[in-house]
Coordinates of C-alpha atoms in Angstrom, one line a residue:
Chain A
X1 CA 122.9 72.0 -51.2
X2 CA 126.2 70.2 -49.8
X3 CA 128.6 71.8 -46.8
X4 CA 130.6 74.3 -46.8
X5 CA 134.1 74.1 -45.6
X6 CA 136.6 75.6 -43.8
X7 CA 138.2 76.6 -46.2
X8 CA 135.9 78.5 -48.5
X9 CA 135.8 80.7 -44.8
X10 CA 139.4 81.1 -45.2
X11 CA 139.1 81.7 -48.7
X12 CA 136.0 84.9 -47.6
X13 CA 138.7 86.4 -44.9
X14 CA 141.6 85.5 -47.6
X15 CA 139.3 87.6 -50.1
X16 CA 138.3 90.5 -47.0
X17 CA 141.8 91.7 -46.7
X18 CA 141.8 90.9 -43.1
X19 CA 144.8 89.1 -42.5
X20 CA 148.5 88.7 -44.4
X21 CA 148.0 84.9 -44.8
X22 CA 144.3 84.0 -44.2
X23 CA 145.2 79.7 -44.3
X24 CA 147.2 80.2 -41.4
X25 CA 144.3 81.3 -39.3
X26 CA 143.8 78.5 -36.6
X27 CA 140.0 77.4 -37.0
X28 CA 139.4 76.3 -33.4
X29 CA 141.0 80.2 -31.7
X30 CA 138.9 83.0 -31.6
X31 CA 139.2 85.0 -34.7
X32 CA 139.5 88.3 -31.9
X33 CA 143.2 85.6 -30.8
X34 CA 144.5 85.9 -34.2
X35 CA 144.4 89.6 -35.1
X36 CA 141.3 90.9 -36.4
X37 CA 138.8 93.1 -34.7
X38 CA 135.7 94.5 -34.5
X39 CA 135.0 95.7 -37.3
X40 CA 137.4 93.2 -39.7
X41 CA 135.5 91.2 -37.9
X42 CA 131.7 93.0 -40.1
X43 CA 133.7 92.6 -42.7
X44 CA 134.1 89.1 -42.5
X45 CA 130.9 88.9 -41.7
X46 CA 129.6 90.8 -44.7
X47 CA 132.0 88.7 -47.0
X48 CA 130.4 85.4 -45.7
X49 CA 126.2 86.9 -46.0
X50 CA 126.8 87.9 -50.1
X51 CA 129.1 84.4 -50.3
X52 CA 126.5 81.7 -49.2
X53 CA 124.0 84.1 -49.3
X54 CA 122.7 83.5 -45.6
X55 CA 121.3 86.1 -42.8
X56 CA 123.4 87.3 -40.1
X57 CA 121.6 88.8 -37.0
X58 CA 123.0 91.1 -35.0
X59 CA 121.9 88.4 -32.1
X60 CA 124.0 85.6 -33.3
X61 CA 127.2 86.9 -33.7
X62 CA 128.1 86.2 -30.0
X63 CA 127.9 82.7 -30.7
X64 CA 130.6 83.2 -33.8
X65 CA 134.5 83.6 -32.3
X66 CA 135.8 80.6 -34.3
X67 CA 136.2 79.4 -37.9
X68 CA 134.7 76.3 -37.0
X69 CA 131.2 78.4 -35.2
X70 CA 131.0 80.6 -38.9
X71 CA 131.0 76.9 -40.7
X72 CA 128.5 75.0 -38.5
X73 CA 126.6 77.6 -38.3
X74 CA 126.1 78.7 -42.5
X75 CA 125.6 75.1 -42.8
X76 CA 122.6 75.0 -40.3
X77 CA 121.4 78.1 -41.5
X78 CA 121.7 77.1 -45.5
Chain B
X1 CA 125.8 124.8 -67.4
X2 CA 126.0 125.3 -63.7
X3 CA 129.6 124.0 -62.1
X4 CA 131.4 124.6 -58.8
X5 CA 133.8 127.1 -59.1
X6 CA 135.3 127.1 -55.7
X7 CA 134.7 125.6 -51.9
X8 CA 135.1 127.8 -48.6
X9 CA 135.7 125.5 -46.1
X10 CA 135.2 126.3 -41.7
X11 CA 137.3 123.2 -38.9
X12 CA 136.7 125.1 -35.5
X13 CA 140.7 124.9 -33.9
X14 CA 139.2 122.7 -31.4
X15 CA 140.1 119.2 -31.4
X16 CA 138.9 116.4 -29.5
X17 CA 141.9 113.3 -29.2
X18 CA 140.6 110.1 -29.4
X19 CA 144.4 109.0 -28.1
X20 CA 143.0 109.9 -24.7
X21 CA 139.7 107.6 -25.0
X22 CA 141.3 103.9 -25.4
X23 CA 141.1 103.1 -22.3
X24 CA 137.5 104.4 -22.1
X25 CA 136.3 102.4 -24.8
X26 CA 139.0 99.4 -24.9
X27 CA 140.9 100.1 -27.5
X28 CA 144.4 100.8 -29.0
X29 CA 145.9 103.9 -31.2
X30 CA 145.8 101.2 -34.2
X31 CA 142.5 100.7 -34.4
X32 CA 142.1 104.2 -34.0
X33 CA 144.8 105.4 -36.8
X34 CA 143.9 102.2 -39.3
X35 CA 140.9 101.0 -38.7
X36 CA 138.1 104.5 -37.6
X37 CA 140.3 106.5 -39.3
X38 CA 140.1 109.9 -36.1
X39 CA 142.3 110.5 -34.4
X40 CA 140.8 113.9 -33.1
X41 CA 137.6 115.7 -34.0
X42 CA 137.0 118.5 -34.7
X43 CA 134.2 120.3 -32.1
X44 CA 132.6 123.9 -32.2
X45 CA 132.2 126.0 -29.2
X46 CA 128.5 124.8 -27.9
X47 CA 126.8 128.3 -28.4
X48 CA 127.9 128.0 -32.0
X49 CA 125.3 127.1 -34.5
X50 CA 125.2 125.5 -37.7
X51 CA 124.3 129.1 -39.0
X52 CA 127.7 130.6 -38.0
X53 CA 129.8 127.9 -39.3
X54 CA 128.1 128.3 -42.3
X55 CA 129.8 131.8 -42.5
X56 CA 133.1 131.5 -40.5
X57 CA 133.5 129.0 -44.1
X58 CA 131.8 132.0 -45.9
X59 CA 135.1 134.0 -44.5
X60 CA 137.8 131.5 -45.7
X61 CA 135.5 131.5 -49.8
X62 CA 136.2 135.4 -49.2
X63 CA 140.3 134.2 -48.7
X64 CA 140.4 132.5 -51.8
X65 CA 137.3 134.3 -54.1
X66 CA 136.2 137.9 -54.2
X67 CA 132.2 137.7 -54.4
X68 CA 129.4 140.2 -55.5
X69 CA 126.9 139.4 -53.1
X70 CA 124.0 140.7 -55.0
X71 CA 125.4 138.9 -57.8
X72 CA 124.2 136.2 -55.6
X73 CA 120.7 134.5 -56.4
X74 CA 120.0 130.7 -54.2
X75 CA 121.3 130.3 -51.0
X76 CA 121.4 126.8 -49.5
X77 CA 121.7 124.6 -46.3
X78 CA 122.5 121.4 -45.9
X79 CA 121.6 120.5 -42.6
X80 CA 120.2 117.7 -40.4
X81 CA 120.7 119.6 -36.9
X82 CA 119.3 123.4 -38.3
X83 CA 120.0 126.1 -35.6
X84 CA 116.2 125.8 -35.7
X85 CA 113.0 124.1 -37.0
X86 CA 111.4 127.3 -37.4
X87 CA 113.0 129.0 -39.8
X88 CA 115.6 127.2 -42.2
X89 CA 119.3 128.0 -42.1
X90 CA 119.2 129.2 -45.0
X91 CA 117.0 131.9 -44.2
X92 CA 119.3 133.1 -41.3
X93 CA 122.7 132.4 -43.6
X94 CA 120.8 135.0 -46.5
X95 CA 120.7 137.9 -43.3
X96 CA 123.6 137.2 -41.5
X97 CA 125.8 137.9 -45.5
X98 CA 123.3 140.4 -46.4
X99 CA 122.1 139.1 -49.7
X100 CA 119.9 141.1 -51.5
X101 CA 116.1 140.1 -51.4
X102 CA 115.9 138.6 -54.7
X103 CA 118.3 135.2 -53.5
X104 CA 116.6 132.5 -53.5
X105 CA 117.0 130.0 -50.2
X106 CA 116.4 127.0 -48.4
X107 CA 117.2 124.3 -46.5
X108 CA 118.0 120.7 -47.7
X109 CA 118.0 117.4 -44.6
X110 CA 120.0 115.5 -45.8
X111 CA 123.1 113.5 -43.6
X112 CA 126.0 111.8 -45.9
X113 CA 125.0 111.6 -48.9
X114 CA 123.1 115.2 -49.2
X115 CA 126.3 117.4 -50.7
X116 CA 125.5 115.1 -53.9
X117 CA 122.2 115.4 -53.5
X118 CA 123.0 118.9 -53.2
X119 CA 124.6 119.6 -56.3
X120 CA 122.0 118.3 -58.5
X121 CA 119.0 119.7 -56.5
X122 CA 121.0 123.8 -56.6
X123 CA 122.7 123.3 -60.4
X124 CA 119.6 122.5 -61.8
X125 CA 117.0 124.7 -60.0
X126 CA 119.0 127.8 -61.3
X127 CA 119.1 125.6 -64.4
X128 CA 115.9 126.6 -64.3
X129 CA 116.0 129.7 -63.1
X130 CA 118.6 131.3 -65.0
X131 CA 120.3 132.2 -61.8
X132 CA 124.1 132.7 -63.2
X133 CA 125.4 131.7 -59.1
X134 CA 125.0 130.3 -55.7
X135 CA 126.3 129.6 -52.3
X136 CA 126.1 125.6 -51.3
X137 CA 126.3 125.8 -48.0
X138 CA 127.0 122.7 -45.6
X139 CA 127.4 121.6 -41.6
X140 CA 126.1 119.5 -39.3
X141 CA 127.9 119.8 -35.9
X142 CA 126.9 116.9 -34.6
X143 CA 128.3 117.0 -31.5
X144 CA 125.1 118.6 -30.5
X145 CA 123.3 115.0 -30.8
X146 CA 126.4 112.7 -30.0
X147 CA 126.4 111.1 -26.6
X148 CA 130.3 111.1 -25.3
X149 CA 129.8 107.0 -24.2
X150 CA 128.6 105.1 -27.1
X151 CA 131.5 103.8 -28.3
X152 CA 129.7 103.9 -31.9
X153 CA 129.4 107.1 -32.3
X154 CA 131.7 109.2 -29.7
X155 CA 134.9 108.1 -31.5
X156 CA 133.8 109.4 -34.9
X157 CA 131.5 112.3 -36.0
X158 CA 133.2 116.3 -36.2
X159 CA 132.7 119.7 -36.2
X160 CA 132.9 121.2 -39.8
X161 CA 131.0 123.6 -42.3
X162 CA 132.1 124.3 -46.2
X163 CA 130.0 126.2 -49.1
X164 CA 130.5 126.3 -52.8
X165 CA 130.4 129.0 -54.9
X166 CA 128.5 127.8 -57.9
X167 CA 128.5 129.1 -61.4
X168 CA 127.9 129.1 -65.0
X169 CA 131.1 130.2 -65.9
X170 CA 132.7 127.8 -63.6
X171 CA 134.9 124.8 -65.1
X172 CA 134.2 121.6 -63.1
X173 CA 130.8 120.5 -64.1
X174 CA 128.7 117.2 -63.3
X175 CA 127.8 114.9 -65.9
X176 CA 125.9 112.9 -64.1
X177 CA 124.2 111.7 -60.8
X178 CA 122.5 108.8 -59.3
X179 CA 120.6 108.1 -56.5
X180 CA 118.7 105.5 -53.6
X181 CA 117.6 105.0 -50.5
X182 CA 117.4 102.1 -48.4
X183 CA 113.7 103.9 -46.6
X184 CA 113.5 100.4 -44.5
X185 CA 116.7 100.5 -42.8
X186 CA 116.0 104.5 -41.6
X187 CA 116.6 103.4 -37.8
X188 CA 120.3 102.0 -37.9
X189 CA 121.5 105.3 -38.2
X190 CA 118.8 108.4 -36.2
X191 CA 118.7 110.5 -33.4
X192 CA 115.4 110.3 -31.5
X193 CA 116.8 111.7 -28.7
X194 CA 121.2 111.6 -28.6
X195 CA 122.3 109.6 -32.0
X196 CA 122.3 105.4 -32.5
X197 CA 123.9 104.2 -35.2
X198 CA 124.3 100.5 -36.5
X199 CA 127.3 100.0 -37.4
X200 CA 127.3 97.0 -38.6
X201 CA 124.0 97.4 -40.6
X202 CA 125.8 101.1 -42.3
X203 CA 128.5 99.3 -42.9
X204 CA 126.6 96.6 -44.9
X205 CA 124.8 99.1 -46.4
X206 CA 127.4 100.9 -47.4
X207 CA 129.9 98.1 -48.8
X208 CA 126.6 97.1 -50.7
X209 CA 125.8 99.9 -53.0
X210 CA 128.1 102.5 -52.8
X211 CA 130.1 99.9 -55.5
X212 CA 126.8 99.4 -57.7
X213 CA 126.5 103.3 -57.3
X214 CA 129.3 103.6 -59.0
X215 CA 129.6 101.6 -61.9
X216 CA 125.0 102.0 -62.6
X217 CA 127.0 105.6 -62.5
X218 CA 129.8 104.8 -64.9
X219 CA 128.4 102.6 -67.1
X220 CA 125.5 105.9 -68.0
X221 CA 129.0 107.5 -68.7
X222 CA 130.5 104.5 -71.0
X223 CA 133.5 105.6 -69.0
X224 CA 135.6 102.6 -67.5
X225 CA 137.4 103.2 -63.6
X226 CA 140.4 103.7 -64.7
X227 CA 139.3 107.1 -66.5
X228 CA 138.4 108.3 -63.4
X229 CA 141.6 110.4 -61.9
X230 CA 140.3 110.9 -58.1
X231 CA 137.7 109.6 -56.2
X232 CA 136.0 111.2 -53.4
X233 CA 134.2 108.9 -51.2
X234 CA 132.0 110.0 -47.9
X235 CA 134.4 109.9 -44.9
X236 CA 132.5 107.7 -42.9
X237 CA 135.8 105.5 -41.6
X238 CA 139.3 104.3 -42.8
X239 CA 137.5 101.3 -42.8
X240 CA 134.9 101.6 -44.6
X241 CA 136.8 103.4 -47.7
X242 CA 139.0 101.3 -47.8
X243 CA 136.6 98.4 -47.9
X244 CA 134.3 100.5 -50.7
X245 CA 137.9 100.6 -52.6
X246 CA 138.7 96.7 -52.7
X247 CA 135.7 96.7 -53.2
X248 CA 135.7 98.4 -57.1
X249 CA 138.9 97.3 -57.5
X250 CA 140.9 99.9 -58.1
X251 CA 144.1 102.2 -57.4
X252 CA 144.3 103.3 -53.8
X253 CA 146.9 105.5 -55.1
X254 CA 143.8 108.3 -56.3
X255 CA 141.7 107.3 -53.7
X256 CA 141.1 110.6 -50.7
X257 CA 141.1 109.6 -47.3
X258 CA 142.0 113.6 -44.9
X259 CA 139.8 112.6 -41.8
X260 CA 142.5 112.2 -40.0
X261 CA 142.6 115.8 -37.9
X262 CA 138.7 116.3 -37.8
X263 CA 136.5 113.6 -38.0
X264 CA 132.9 112.6 -39.8
X265 CA 132.0 115.5 -40.6
X266 CA 128.1 114.1 -42.3
X267 CA 127.9 116.1 -45.1
X268 CA 130.8 119.0 -44.9
X269 CA 133.2 115.7 -45.8
X270 CA 133.4 116.0 -49.6
X271 CA 133.1 119.5 -50.3
X272 CA 136.2 119.4 -47.3
X273 CA 138.7 117.2 -49.8
X274 CA 137.9 118.8 -52.7
X275 CA 137.8 122.1 -51.4
X276 CA 142.1 121.0 -51.3
X277 CA 142.1 119.8 -54.9
X278 CA 139.5 122.0 -56.8
X279 CA 142.4 124.1 -58.1
X280 CA 144.2 121.4 -59.0
X281 CA 142.4 119.6 -61.7
X282 CA 143.2 120.0 -65.4
X283 CA 141.2 120.1 -68.5
X284 CA 139.5 116.5 -69.0
X285 CA 140.1 114.9 -65.6
X286 CA 137.4 113.6 -63.5
X287 CA 136.7 112.4 -60.2
X288 CA 133.9 110.8 -59.4
X289 CA 131.7 111.6 -55.7
X290 CA 129.6 109.4 -53.9
X291 CA 127.1 110.0 -50.7
X292 CA 125.9 107.7 -48.1
X293 CA 124.8 107.1 -44.8
X294 CA 121.6 108.6 -42.8
X295 CA 118.0 107.5 -44.3
X296 CA 120.0 105.2 -45.7
X297 CA 120.9 107.1 -48.7
X298 CA 123.3 107.6 -51.4
X299 CA 124.0 109.5 -54.3
X300 CA 127.6 109.3 -56.7
X301 CA 128.5 111.8 -59.1
X302 CA 131.4 112.2 -62.0
X303 CA 131.7 116.2 -62.0
X304 CA 134.6 116.7 -65.7
X305 CA 136.6 119.2 -65.8
X306 CA 136.5 122.1 -69.2

C-alpha cells in the first residue's frame, strides 16, 4: 500500500473540524502550538485511526507532536 | 403502552467552580467552557445519599404534577452509587415516600446508559404486569468517588437526581430501542478505589458507537435524521456531544446541550434535559435519546408524542 502524505493528514484534520483552516498548519511545528488542545488531539487521533485503519496506543502519543511525526508514524505502522 | 408523563429534578444548590481550578490543572477558561462544557459542578452535601437525591427530585415532581401514592406500583432507582450495597436504594426510597406494599421496587446498576436502558426495562415490566403508574429514579452521586486531583474526572462530574413518572395514559412513548455493550473496555471507566477514566478510550468508544446505534434505530423505524425534532445525547462533555453531532451530520440547533452549570450527572443527564421540554412536545414530534459510557455500554431510543 502506498505511503500516506502530509496532505492526507491535513484532510483528516479538516474533517475533524479542529481548526478553521487545516491547510494553514505548519507540518513541523507541534500541533499543540497551533491551537489544537488535548481533546482536539484525541479527536484527530480517532479520525486518523479510522481513516488509515491503524491503532495508535496511548504509549505512542507522546511521540506524535507534529504533522510530520504523524505521517512517519502511520507509514511505519502500515 | 406506558409513556413518560412528567419529570422531577433535583440539582444541589451548592456548586464547585471549575474556573478556580485553572492553575491547578494548567488549563484555561476557553477549554473549560467550549470543550469540557462544565463551568461549575453541582455538589451534594457529604452526608446526602442517592436516596436523598431521589426524594428531593420527587418533591420537585410533586410541584409539577399531583400523584396518588397508592397508585404507584413500581419504584426503580438507577444508580451505581447506592446508599448501601444491601439493601437496594429503591427499597429506601419506597419507605421514605410511603409507597404501598404492593409496589414493586428494584435498582438497576448502570451508568450513563442507565436512563435509556431503564425506560425499556421498566415500561416492559409495567406492561407485562398490568401496572399503570410507576416512578423511575436516577441518582448517581459521583462526588463520593471522585479523586479531586485527577484532571480526567475532577472537572466533569456533578451530582443530581431525577424521577420520571411513567403512566399508561402518557402520550410520550418509546417507539424502539437499541442497546449494546463493549465489555472488553470495562477498565476504561471504573471505580476500584477512586474513579478512573481513560478519557481517550471513552471518547473513541462514544464517537464510534453512538452514531451507529442511532442510525440502526432510525433504520428500524424507517425514519430519517431530519424527522427527529430534538436530540438528547448523554452530556459526557461538550466535546463528545459536538463530535457525535458532527458525525451524525445533524443540525446543531436541534441538539440539546446544557451541563455548564452542573456537570455530567451520569444517568441523570438525559432526564434533566428532557424535564425542560417534556410539557412542550407537540403531537407527532419525535425525539432521540442516547446514553453511553460505563461498561462500556450504550442505549438509544426514539420517543414519539401521540
